[in-house]
Amino acid sequence: MAVAEPDDSARRRAPRVDAIRNREAIVEAAAEVLAEQGTAVDVREIARRSGVGMGTLYRHFPKKEDLVHTVLRQDFSRWAESARRTATDAEDPWAALTDFYEQALTGCARHRAMMENFALTWSVPDLDGIRQLRLVIEELCARAGAAGLLRPGVTTDDLLLLLLSLGHAVQITDDCRPQMWNRLLRISLDGLRADHREPLPTDAAPDDVARSLHG
Amino acid sequence: MAVAEPDDSARRRAPRVDAIRNREAIVEAAAEVLAEQGTAVDVREIARRSGVGMGTLYRHFPKKEDLVHTVLRQDFSRWAESARRTATDAEDPWAALTDFYEQALTGCARHRAMMENFALTWSVPDLDGIRQLRLVIEELCARAGAAGLLRPGVTTDDLLLLLLSLGHAVQITDDCRPQMWNRLLRISLDGLRADHREPLPTDAAPDDVARSLHG
Amino acid sequence: MAVAEPDDSARRRAPRVDAIRNREAIVEAAAEVLAEQGTAVDVREIARRSGVGMGTLYRHFPKKEDLVHTVLRQDFSRWAESARRTATDAEDPWAALTDFYEQALTGCARHRAMMENFALTWSVPDLDGIRQLRLVIEELCARAGAAGLLRPGVTTDDLLLLLLSLGHAVQITDDCRPQMWNRLLRISLDGLRADHREPLPTDAAPDDVARSLHG
Amino acid sequence: MAVAEPDDSARRRAPRVDAIRNREAIVEAAAEVLAEQGTAVDVREIARRSGVGMGTLYRHFPKKEDLVHTVLRQDFSRWAESARRTATDAEDPWAALTDFYEQALTGCARHRAMMENFALTWSVPDLDGIRQLRLVIEELCARAGAAGLLRPGVTTDDLLLLLLSLGHAVQITDDCRPQMWNRLLRISLDGLRADHREPLPTDAAPDDVARSLHG
DNA sequence: AATGAATGAGGCTTCATTCAT
DNA sequence: CATGAATGAAGCCTCATTCAT
């Protein structure tokens, strides 16, 4: 069967080589400009940089949003994966956490659009990309928690929001103080250590707060 | 001096009452919409809400940017001042720090443009507004440092960047998890306590790093 | 009171003179090109002919559709009114009907967009413009009916559809055979005379048809 | 001749089977979508429905217009033929006329592009398709005229324009009042009967009018 | 010869800024 | 000096047609 269908494959393979190349060129160019300028870029700029016409771009991505989503999905995935690998490489659970943040924060320094949307994903958590990140963080959280290294009560959401928060700091300082965020990271991570036993405030509704206080 | 230029002053004072009123109306309206919608807002919307025409608006502020800056300067000042007062009210240096952040973060929750530009002010530190905040923080830093409560090596810039970083988290979570940032704040503040003695990394250039290590 | 409010009127009259002139220029130009080319015209062409920029056009008519509707409402009204006046001038009810059609059909000869939308108004009868026409026709129908001149069973809708139908014929033949539609009009009107007593088919649903046949 | 150019014919016959099949598929698909959506349809839609690529489509029909013309020629022919057959089946000349219109009008109800172009064919009478219709109508005209059933002075053009005119009414009302046009048809046909002896106006130019009156 | 990807002119609309009244 | 109308450069997107495979 693998050798069969010579007609069919002949009919379909030929044109796609170029199309795929173009599609990739578009995505690559888009990733570049989205990282540089955020989602406000002119679609024409992307077309120009990919070396294709507007029509080609719109054939592959009928709406600007589609292209943006595609790029961000990819970049989020790569970002999460690279951070995950770094974390996995560490033997010590705490080092895993530390390395994860370092890798992730280094990786988001120059990606404006990604951070723009990272922010959005909080209120729209169903957006792809954040899921992988959550999974990685969940694991790190569990691992450090099991090892008794993590401050009690710290949740995956806390760690995710910390990433988001520091990610913003990274972007802001990347141009003029490229390593400054590292100091903030140390501080925050130290605040996450198990030797801090003071309970964290809940962010629940008033009723729940009362209950948690009196229960 | 008061008697001088009677014609001139007569000619100019009368209209200036209106002019000032208009200017204030514009700034007030701009503050509103900038908080709500960020700097991407349509200038017409500002004119509409202030009840003045476009011409008047542009007479007072030749560029949209000028108006934005004016508003942000004002809002930054008020923001800084309100946080400063809260900090000053606290007797304990650490409580001062805590209250400062709480007040400041609560105050930036619904001000989109301010946080947008808070980010910019880092790379453009000459922009007004951040100065006052720096001053306040400097004081808090010194006070907590003198009391031996602050982790050694923590700088004003660290505390400023932390504010910026958490401010972003606040904006992101304000809609759906309005108090969540408080947990992050506790964690970060705990990381700032003096019982953490591990030195923070420098963010200096390689040469400086070497020097700081060997000096 | 008429002399009062000099400020107010001064504040408001001045700019509007130009604005109204522009608005009228736009509507006039639009009426022209819509008549010539139908609703498919480029908005730029309208702007060019009115001598205003795109922004001005869009200030007055936020959507192309708004402009089109405005023009068509106006043209429909004028069209209906002119036909109504002609009909009213006739003393004989039958002459009124004849004159109405002649006037209306002459008036729609060169108005592409109007006929385009006249067609639409059948399935979307709430659109303005057709109402006036219906009213006029209703009157003519009643008048001719009361005089015993109209074929029994003829409805306002029949006369309206006839107008629409002949209007199309007018447009088609206007370029090369400008008066040809007049022959069709005579024929149709003769078919509407009371001496034709054969009942017209209903266009009702099957059940109603059955009922009308057996009742 | 049949033996000549064996190579050439061999080279060409084989692919032509496919080519013809493709051409037919294109025309068939085009007929469908043109009927549904009119000539404004996207060429891609036609290619999609015919199952061929754009290149193939454009090889057979270098311009969209060419394809449209081809389809319309065909559809006009079929339309005319079907109406002709219906007319021929009737024994009574008047019934032939009636049946012809009924058949033709029923047949054009759902063919948007055909009616669009039916209109054009009037000013561009050399366009194919209308000829056959004219021939049929000419025959009907002659037949009814010979039988003394047709109003004197009625021409083939009158009947053709009536068809066009009613065809438009049919399209307009087809969605919401599917049989309403039948009433208009009765009225018009009654106006065509021989008992109306009033002469029809000429549509000639003034000079010709004068000549016709005095000659 | 078939495929369908590529092209790019042109359509609608927005908005910072200028200008006539 | 206030007003708000006018301007026009972009921005997003569609679609008839061409071209590489």
PDB file of N, CA, C and O in Angstrom, chain D residues 75-126:
ATOM      1  N   ASP D  75     -27.789  27.329 -20.969  1.00  0.00           N
ATOM      2  CA  ASP D  75     -29.011  27.380 -20.169  1.00  0.00           C
ATOM      3  C   ASP D  75     -30.126  28.112 -20.913  1.00  0.00           C
ATOM      4  O   ASP D  75     -31.295  27.726 -20.834  1.00  0.00           O
ATOM      5  N   PHE D  76     -29.743  29.135 -21.635  1.00  0.00           N
ATOM      6  CA  PHE D  76     -30.743  29.837 -22.445  1.00  0.00           C
ATOM      7  C   PHE D  76     -31.346  28.878 -23.471  1.00  0.00           C
ATOM      8  O   PHE D  76     -32.560  28.832 -23.663  1.00  0.00           O
ATOM      9  N   SER D  77     -30.467  28.116 -24.091  1.00  0.00           N
ATOM     10  CA  SER D  77     -30.950  27.182 -25.104  1.00  0.00           C
ATOM     11  C   SER D  77     -31.931  26.185 -24.508  1.00  0.00           C
ATOM     12  O   SER D  77     -33.024  25.954 -25.033  1.00  0.00           O
ATOM     13  N   ARG D  78     -31.513  25.605 -23.414  1.00  0.00           N
ATOM     14  CA  ARG D  78     -32.384  24.608 -22.790  1.00  0.00           C
ATOM     15  C   ARG D  78     -33.699  25.233 -22.361  1.00  0.00           C
ATOM     16  O   ARG D  78     -34.766  24.643 -22.512  1.00  0.00           O
ATOM     17  N   TRP D  79     -33.550  26.407 -21.833  1.00  0.00           N
ATOM     18  CA  TRP D  79     -34.733  27.113 -21.359  1.00  0.00           C
ATOM     19  C   TRP D  79     -35.676  27.360 -22.542  1.00  0.00           C
ATOM     20  O   TRP D  79     -36.865  27.014 -22.498  1.00  0.00           O
ATOM     21  N   ALA D  80     -35.105  27.921 -23.603  1.00  0.00           N
ATOM     22  CA  ALA D  80     -35.898  28.219 -24.788  1.00  0.00           C
ATOM     23  C   ALA D  80     -36.508  26.939 -25.361  1.00  0.00           C
ATOM     24  O   ALA D  80     -37.697  26.896 -25.722  1.00  0.00           O
ATOM     25  N   GLU D  81     -35.712  25.906 -25.384  1.00  0.00           N
ATOM     26  CA  GLU D  81     -36.192  24.664 -25.978  1.00  0.00           C
ATOM     27  C   GLU D  81     -37.337  24.065 -25.176  1.00  0.00           C
ATOM     28  O   GLU D  81     -38.343  23.616 -25.744  1.00  0.00           O
ATOM     29  N   SER D  82     -37.167  24.106 -23.881  1.00  0.00           N
ATOM     30  CA  SER D  82     -38.208  23.528 -23.044  1.00  0.00           C
ATOM     31  C   SER D  82     -39.509  24.319 -23.192  1.00  0.00           C
ATOM     32  O   SER D  82     -40.602  23.746 -23.248  1.00  0.00           O
ATOM     33  N   ALA D  83     -39.357  25.634 -23.274  1.00  0.00           N
ATOM     34  CA  ALA D  83     -40.561  26.447 -23.436  1.00  0.00           C
ATOM     35  C   ALA D  83     -41.176  26.206 -24.831  1.00  0.00           C
ATOM     36  O   ALA D  83     -42.390  26.140 -24.986  1.00  0.00           O
ATOM     37  N   ARG D  84     -40.278  26.064 -25.783  1.00  0.00           N
ATOM     38  CA  ARG D  84     -40.770  25.823 -27.148  1.00  0.00           C
ATOM     39  C   ARG D  84     -41.572  24.534 -27.219  1.00  0.00           C
ATOM     40  O   ARG D  84     -42.660  24.476 -27.787  1.00  0.00           O
ATOM     41  N   ARG D  85     -41.018  23.492 -26.628  1.00  0.00           N
ATOM     42  CA  ARG D  85     -41.710  22.202 -26.674  1.00  0.00           C
ATOM     43  C   ARG D  85     -43.081  22.312 -26.028  1.00  0.00           C
ATOM     44  O   ARG D  85     -44.074  21.809 -26.544  1.00  0.00           O
ATOM     45  N   THR D  86     -43.128  22.955 -24.905  1.00  0.00           N
ATOM     46  CA  THR D  86     -44.407  23.116 -24.224  1.00  0.00           C
ATOM     47  C   THR D  86     -45.402  23.845 -25.115  1.00  0.00           C
ATOM     48  O   THR D  86     -46.575  23.473 -25.200  1.00  0.00           O
ATOM     49  N   ALA D  87     -44.892  24.875 -25.774  1.00  0.00           N
ATOM     50  CA  ALA D  87     -45.780  25.642 -26.651  1.00  0.00           C
ATOM     51  C   ALA D  87     -46.256  24.781 -27.813  1.00  0.00           C
ATOM     52  O   ALA D  87     -47.436  24.815 -28.201  1.00  0.00           O
ATOM     53  N   THR D  88     -45.361  24.027 -28.367  1.00  0.00           N
ATOM     54  CA  THR D  88     -45.699  23.202 -29.526  1.00  0.00           C
ATOM     55  C   THR D  88     -46.739  22.152 -29.172  1.00  0.00           C
ATOM     56  O   THR D  88     -47.572  21.769 -29.995  1.00  0.00           O
ATOM     57  N   ASP D  89     -46.683  21.675 -27.955  1.00  0.00           N
ATOM     58  CA  ASP D  89     -47.611  20.633 -27.522  1.00  0.00           C
ATOM     59  C   ASP D  89     -49.052  21.126 -27.510  1.00  0.00           C
ATOM     60  O   ASP D  89     -49.996  20.331 -27.619  1.00  0.00           O
ATOM     61  N   ALA D  90     -49.211  22.422 -27.338  1.00  0.00           N
ATOM     62  CA  ALA D  90     -50.577  22.946 -27.263  1.00  0.00           C
ATOM     63  C   ALA D  90     -51.182  23.048 -28.661  1.00  0.00           C
ATOM     64  O   ALA D  90     -50.512  23.446 -29.610  1.00  0.00           O
ATOM     65  N   GLU D  91     -52.445  22.682 -28.751  1.00  0.00           N
ATOM     66  CA  GLU D  91     -53.088  22.719 -30.071  1.00  0.00           C
ATOM     67  C   GLU D  91     -53.610  24.111 -30.377  1.00  0.00           C
ATOM     68  O   GLU D  91     -53.504  24.609 -31.495  1.00  0.00           O
ATOM     69  N   ASP D  92     -54.146  24.732 -29.371  1.00  0.00           N
ATOM     70  CA  ASP D  92     -54.703  26.070 -29.543  1.00  0.00           C
ATOM     71  C   ASP D  92     -53.584  27.111 -29.538  1.00  0.00           C
ATOM     72  O   ASP D  92     -52.716  27.085 -28.656  1.00  0.00           O
ATOM     73  N   PRO D  93     -53.569  28.005 -30.494  1.00  0.00           N
ATOM     74  CA  PRO D  93     -52.488  29.013 -30.548  1.00  0.00           C
ATOM     75  C   PRO D  93     -52.404  29.866 -29.284  1.00  0.00           C
ATOM     76  O   PRO D  93     -51.324  30.239 -28.851  1.00  0.00           O
ATOM     77  N   TRP D  94     -53.539  30.167 -28.715  1.00  0.00           N
ATOM     78  CA  TRP D  94     -53.514  30.994 -27.494  1.00  0.00           C
ATOM     79  C   TRP D  94     -52.962  30.203 -26.310  1.00  0.00           C
ATOM     80  O   TRP D  94     -52.160  30.682 -25.509  1.00  0.00           O
ATOM     81  N   ALA D  95     -53.403  28.956 -26.246  1.00  0.00           N
ATOM     82  CA  ALA D  95     -52.866  28.082 -25.190  1.00  0.00           C
ATOM     83  C   ALA D  95     -51.367  27.913 -25.354  1.00  0.00           C
ATOM     84  O   ALA D  95     -50.623  27.825 -24.376  1.00  0.00           O
ATOM     85  N   ALA D  96     -50.931  27.884 -26.600  1.00  0.00           N
ATOM     86  CA  ALA D  96     -49.491  27.765 -26.847  1.00  0.00           C
ATOM     87  C   ALA D  96     -48.760  28.937 -26.217  1.00  0.00           C
ATOM     88  O   ALA D  96     -47.738  28.777 -25.535  1.00  0.00           O
ATOM     89  N   LEU D  97     -49.296  30.105 -26.440  1.00  0.00           N
ATOM     90  CA  LEU D  97     -48.687  31.310 -25.877  1.00  0.00           C
ATOM     91  C   LEU D  97     -48.690  31.251 -24.353  1.00  0.00           C
ATOM     92  O   LEU D  97     -47.678  31.489 -23.684  1.00  0.00           O
ATOM     93  N   THR D  98     -49.820  30.933 -23.811  1.00  0.00           N
ATOM     94  CA  THR D  98     -49.968  30.848 -22.355  1.00  0.00           C
ATOM     95  C   THR D  98     -49.013  29.821 -21.768  1.00  0.00           C
ATOM     96  O   THR D  98     -48.273  30.091 -20.812  1.00  0.00           O
ATOM     97  N   ASP D  99     -49.041  28.651 -22.357  1.00  0.00           N
ATOM     98  CA  ASP D  99     -48.182  27.583 -21.841  1.00  0.00           C
ATOM     99  C   ASP D  99     -46.708  27.953 -21.959  1.00  0.00           C
ATOM    100  O   ASP D  99     -45.900  27.642 -21.085  1.00  0.00           O
ATOM    101  N   PHE D 100     -46.385  28.602 -23.059  1.00  0.00           N
ATOM    102  CA  PHE D 100     -45.006  29.035 -23.248  1.00  0.00           C
ATOM    103  C   PHE D 100     -44.554  29.926 -22.096  1.00  0.00           C
ATOM    104  O   PHE D 100     -43.525  29.695 -21.458  1.00  0.00           O
ATOM    105  N   TYR D 101     -45.335  30.911 -21.796  1.00  0.00           N
ATOM    106  CA  TYR D 101     -44.949  31.819 -20.710  1.00  0.00           C
ATOM    107  C   TYR D 101     -44.890  31.094 -19.369  1.00  0.00           C
ATOM    108  O   TYR D 101     -43.976  31.293 -18.581  1.00  0.00           O
ATOM    109  N   GLU D 102     -45.873  30.263 -19.146  1.00  0.00           N
ATOM    110  CA  GLU D 102     -45.871  29.543 -17.871  1.00  0.00           C
ATOM    111  C   GLU D 102     -44.632  28.691 -17.716  1.00  0.00           C
ATOM    112  O   GLU D 102     -43.964  28.699 -16.670  1.00  0.00           O
ATOM    113  N   GLN D 103     -44.323  27.989 -18.773  1.00  0.00           N
ATOM    114  CA  GLN D 103     -43.147  27.126 -18.721  1.00  0.00           C
ATOM    115  C   GLN D 103     -41.878  27.955 -18.563  1.00  0.00           C
ATOM    116  O   GLN D 103     -41.017  27.669 -17.721  1.00  0.00           O
ATOM    117  N   ALA D 104     -41.780  28.990 -19.375  1.00  0.00           N
ATOM    118  CA  ALA D 104     -40.568  29.804 -19.348  1.00  0.00           C
ATOM    119  C   ALA D 104     -40.405  30.472 -17.981  1.00  0.00           C
ATOM    120  O   ALA D 104     -39.318  30.479 -17.405  1.00  0.00           O
ATOM    121  N   LEU D 105     -41.482  30.995 -17.480  1.00  0.00           N
ATOM    122  CA  LEU D 105     -41.373  31.714 -16.214  1.00  0.00           C
ATOM    123  C   LEU D 105     -41.099  30.765 -15.052  1.00  0.00           C
ATOM    124  O   LEU D 105     -40.342  31.082 -14.134  1.00  0.00           O
ATOM    125  N   THR D 106     -41.719  29.610 -15.095  1.00  0.00           N
ATOM    126  CA  THR D 106     -41.410  28.621 -14.071  1.00  0.00           C
ATOM    127  C   THR D 106     -39.925  28.264 -14.140  1.00  0.00           C
ATOM    128  O   THR D 106     -39.250  28.115 -13.117  1.00  0.00           O
ATOM    129  N   GLY D 107     -39.434  28.156 -15.364  1.00  0.00           N
ATOM    130  CA  GLY D 107     -38.049  27.731 -15.556  1.00  0.00           C
ATOM    131  C   GLY D 107     -37.009  28.752 -15.160  1.00  0.00           C
ATOM    132  O   GLY D 107     -35.852  28.407 -14.929  1.00  0.00           O
ATOM    133  N   CYS D 108     -37.390  30.001 -15.094  1.00  0.00           N
ATOM    134  CA  CYS D 108     -36.375  31.000 -14.768  1.00  0.00           C
ATOM    135  C   CYS D 108     -36.403  31.417 -13.304  1.00  0.00           C
ATOM    136  O   CYS D 108     -35.594  32.222 -12.855  1.00  0.00           O
ATOM    137  N   ALA D 109     -37.334  30.800 -12.571  1.00  0.00           N
ATOM    138  CA  ALA D 109     -37.520  31.228 -11.188  1.00  0.00           C
ATOM    139  C   ALA D 109     -36.222  31.150 -10.388  1.00  0.00           C
ATOM    140  O   ALA D 109     -35.905  32.031  -9.599  1.00  0.00           O
ATOM    141  N   ARG D 110     -35.479  30.099 -10.604  1.00  0.00           N
ATOM    142  CA  ARG D 110     -34.320  29.895  -9.745  1.00  0.00           C
ATOM    143  C   ARG D 110     -32.989  30.040 -10.490  1.00  0.00           C
ATOM    144  O   ARG D 110     -31.995  29.447 -10.116  1.00  0.00           O
ATOM    145  N   HIS D 111     -32.981  30.834 -11.499  1.00  0.00           N
ATOM    146  CA  HIS D 111     -31.745  30.993 -12.244  1.00  0.00           C
ATOM    147  C   HIS D 111     -31.320  32.460 -12.261  1.00  0.00           C
ATOM    148  O   HIS D 111     -31.566  33.196 -13.195  1.00  0.00           O
ATOM    149  N   ARG D 112     -30.611  32.833 -11.218  1.00  0.00           N
ATOM    150  CA  ARG D 112     -30.254  34.241 -11.062  1.00  0.00           C
ATOM    151  C   ARG D 112     -29.421  34.791 -12.210  1.00  0.00           C
ATOM    152  O   ARG D 112     -29.732  35.830 -12.783  1.00  0.00           O
ATOM    153  N   ALA D 113     -28.371  34.067 -12.548  1.00  0.00           N
ATOM    154  CA  ALA D 113     -27.463  34.594 -13.562  1.00  0.00           C
ATOM    155  C   ALA D 113     -28.157  34.718 -14.905  1.00  0.00           C
ATOM    156  O   ALA D 113     -27.913  35.654 -15.663  1.00  0.00           O
ATOM    157  N   MET D 114     -29.028  33.785 -15.198  1.00  0.00           N
ATOM    158  CA  MET D 114     -29.694  33.821 -16.489  1.00  0.00           C
ATOM    159  C   MET D 114     -30.519  35.095 -16.607  1.00  0.00           C
ATOM    160  O   MET D 114     -30.461  35.785 -17.624  1.00  0.00           O
ATOM    161  N   MET D 115     -31.222  35.428 -15.584  1.00  0.00           N
ATOM    162  CA  MET D 115     -32.032  36.632 -15.652  1.00  0.00           C
ATOM    163  C   MET D 115     -31.164  37.896 -15.648  1.00  0.00           C
ATOM    164  O   MET D 115     -31.463  38.857 -16.351  1.00  0.00           O
ATOM    165  N   GLU D 116     -30.082  37.845 -14.868  1.00  0.00           N
ATOM    166  CA  GLU D 116     -29.144  38.963 -14.929  1.00  0.00           C
ATOM    167  C   GLU D 116     -28.745  39.236 -16.365  1.00  0.00           C
ATOM    168  O   GLU D 116     -28.748  40.372 -16.836  1.00  0.00           O
ATOM    169  N   ASN D 117     -28.407  38.147 -17.066  1.00  0.00           N
ATOM    170  CA  ASN D 117     -27.891  38.325 -18.407  1.00  0.00           C
ATOM    171  C   ASN D 117     -28.963  38.436 -19.456  1.00  0.00           C
ATOM    172  O   ASN D 117     -28.720  38.966 -20.540  1.00  0.00           O
ATOM    173  N   PHE D 118     -30.100  37.933 -19.124  1.00  0.00           N
ATOM    174  CA  PHE D 118     -31.221  38.121 -20.026  1.00  0.00           C
ATOM    175  C   PHE D 118     -31.389  39.625 -20.219  1.00  0.00           C
ATOM    176  O   PHE D 118     -31.598  40.129 -21.327  1.00  0.00           O
ATOM    177  N   ALA D 119     -31.250  40.339 -19.141  1.00  0.00           N
ATOM    178  CA  ALA D 119     -31.339  41.792 -19.196  1.00  0.00           C
ATOM    179  C   ALA D 119     -30.283  42.359 -20.132  1.00  0.00           C
ATOM    180  O   ALA D 119     -30.572  43.164 -21.024  1.00  0.00           O
ATOM    181  N   LEU D 120     -29.055  41.908 -19.950  1.00  0.00           N
ATOM    182  CA  LEU D 120     -27.972  42.431 -20.787  1.00  0.00           C
ATOM    183  C   LEU D 120     -28.187  42.153 -22.262  1.00  0.00           C
ATOM    184  O   LEU D 120     -27.840  42.962 -23.114  1.00  0.00           O
ATOM    185  N   THR D 121     -28.747  40.984 -22.524  1.00  0.00           N
ATOM    186  CA  THR D 121     -28.865  40.580 -23.923  1.00  0.00           C
ATOM    187  C   THR D 121     -29.730  41.526 -24.738  1.00  0.00           C
ATOM    188  O   THR D 121     -29.707  41.503 -25.957  1.00  0.00           O
ATOM    189  N   TRP D 122     -30.466  42.322 -24.060  1.00  0.00           N
ATOM    190  CA  TRP D 122     -31.297  43.241 -24.818  1.00  0.00           C
ATOM    191  C   TRP D 122     -30.434  44.311 -25.504  1.00  0.00           C
ATOM    192  O   TRP D 122     -30.573  44.568 -26.696  1.00  0.00           O
ATOM    193  N   SER D 123     -29.542  44.856 -24.732  1.00  0.00           N
ATOM    194  CA  SER D 123     -28.699  45.898 -25.326  1.00  0.00           C
ATOM    195  C   SER D 123     -27.551  45.293 -26.132  1.00  0.00           C
ATOM    196  O   SER D 123     -26.912  45.966 -26.919  1.00  0.00           O
ATOM    197  N   VAL D 124     -27.292  44.019 -25.929  1.00  0.00           N
ATOM    198  CA  VAL D 124     -26.257  43.350 -26.714  1.00  0.00           C
ATOM    199  C   VAL D 124     -26.911  42.158 -27.415  1.00  0.00           C
ATOM    200  O   VAL D 124     -26.664  41.016 -27.064  1.00  0.00           O
ATOM    201  N   PRO D 125     -27.743  42.432 -28.381  1.00  0.00           N
ATOM    202  CA  PRO D 125     -28.595  41.368 -28.940  1.00  0.00           C
ATOM    203  C   PRO D 125     -27.807  40.304 -29.683  1.00  0.00           C
ATOM    204  O   PRO D 125     -28.341  39.253 -29.992  1.00  0.00           O
ATOM    205  N   ASP D 126     -26.523  40.579 -29.959  1.00  0.00           N
ATOM    206  CA  ASP D 126     -25.749  39.574 -30.672  1.00  0.00           C
ATOM    207  C   ASP D 126     -25.347  38.423 -29.778  1.00  0.00           C
ATOM    208  O   ASP D 126     -24.884  37.399 -30.242  1.00  0.00           O
TER     209      ASP D 126
END
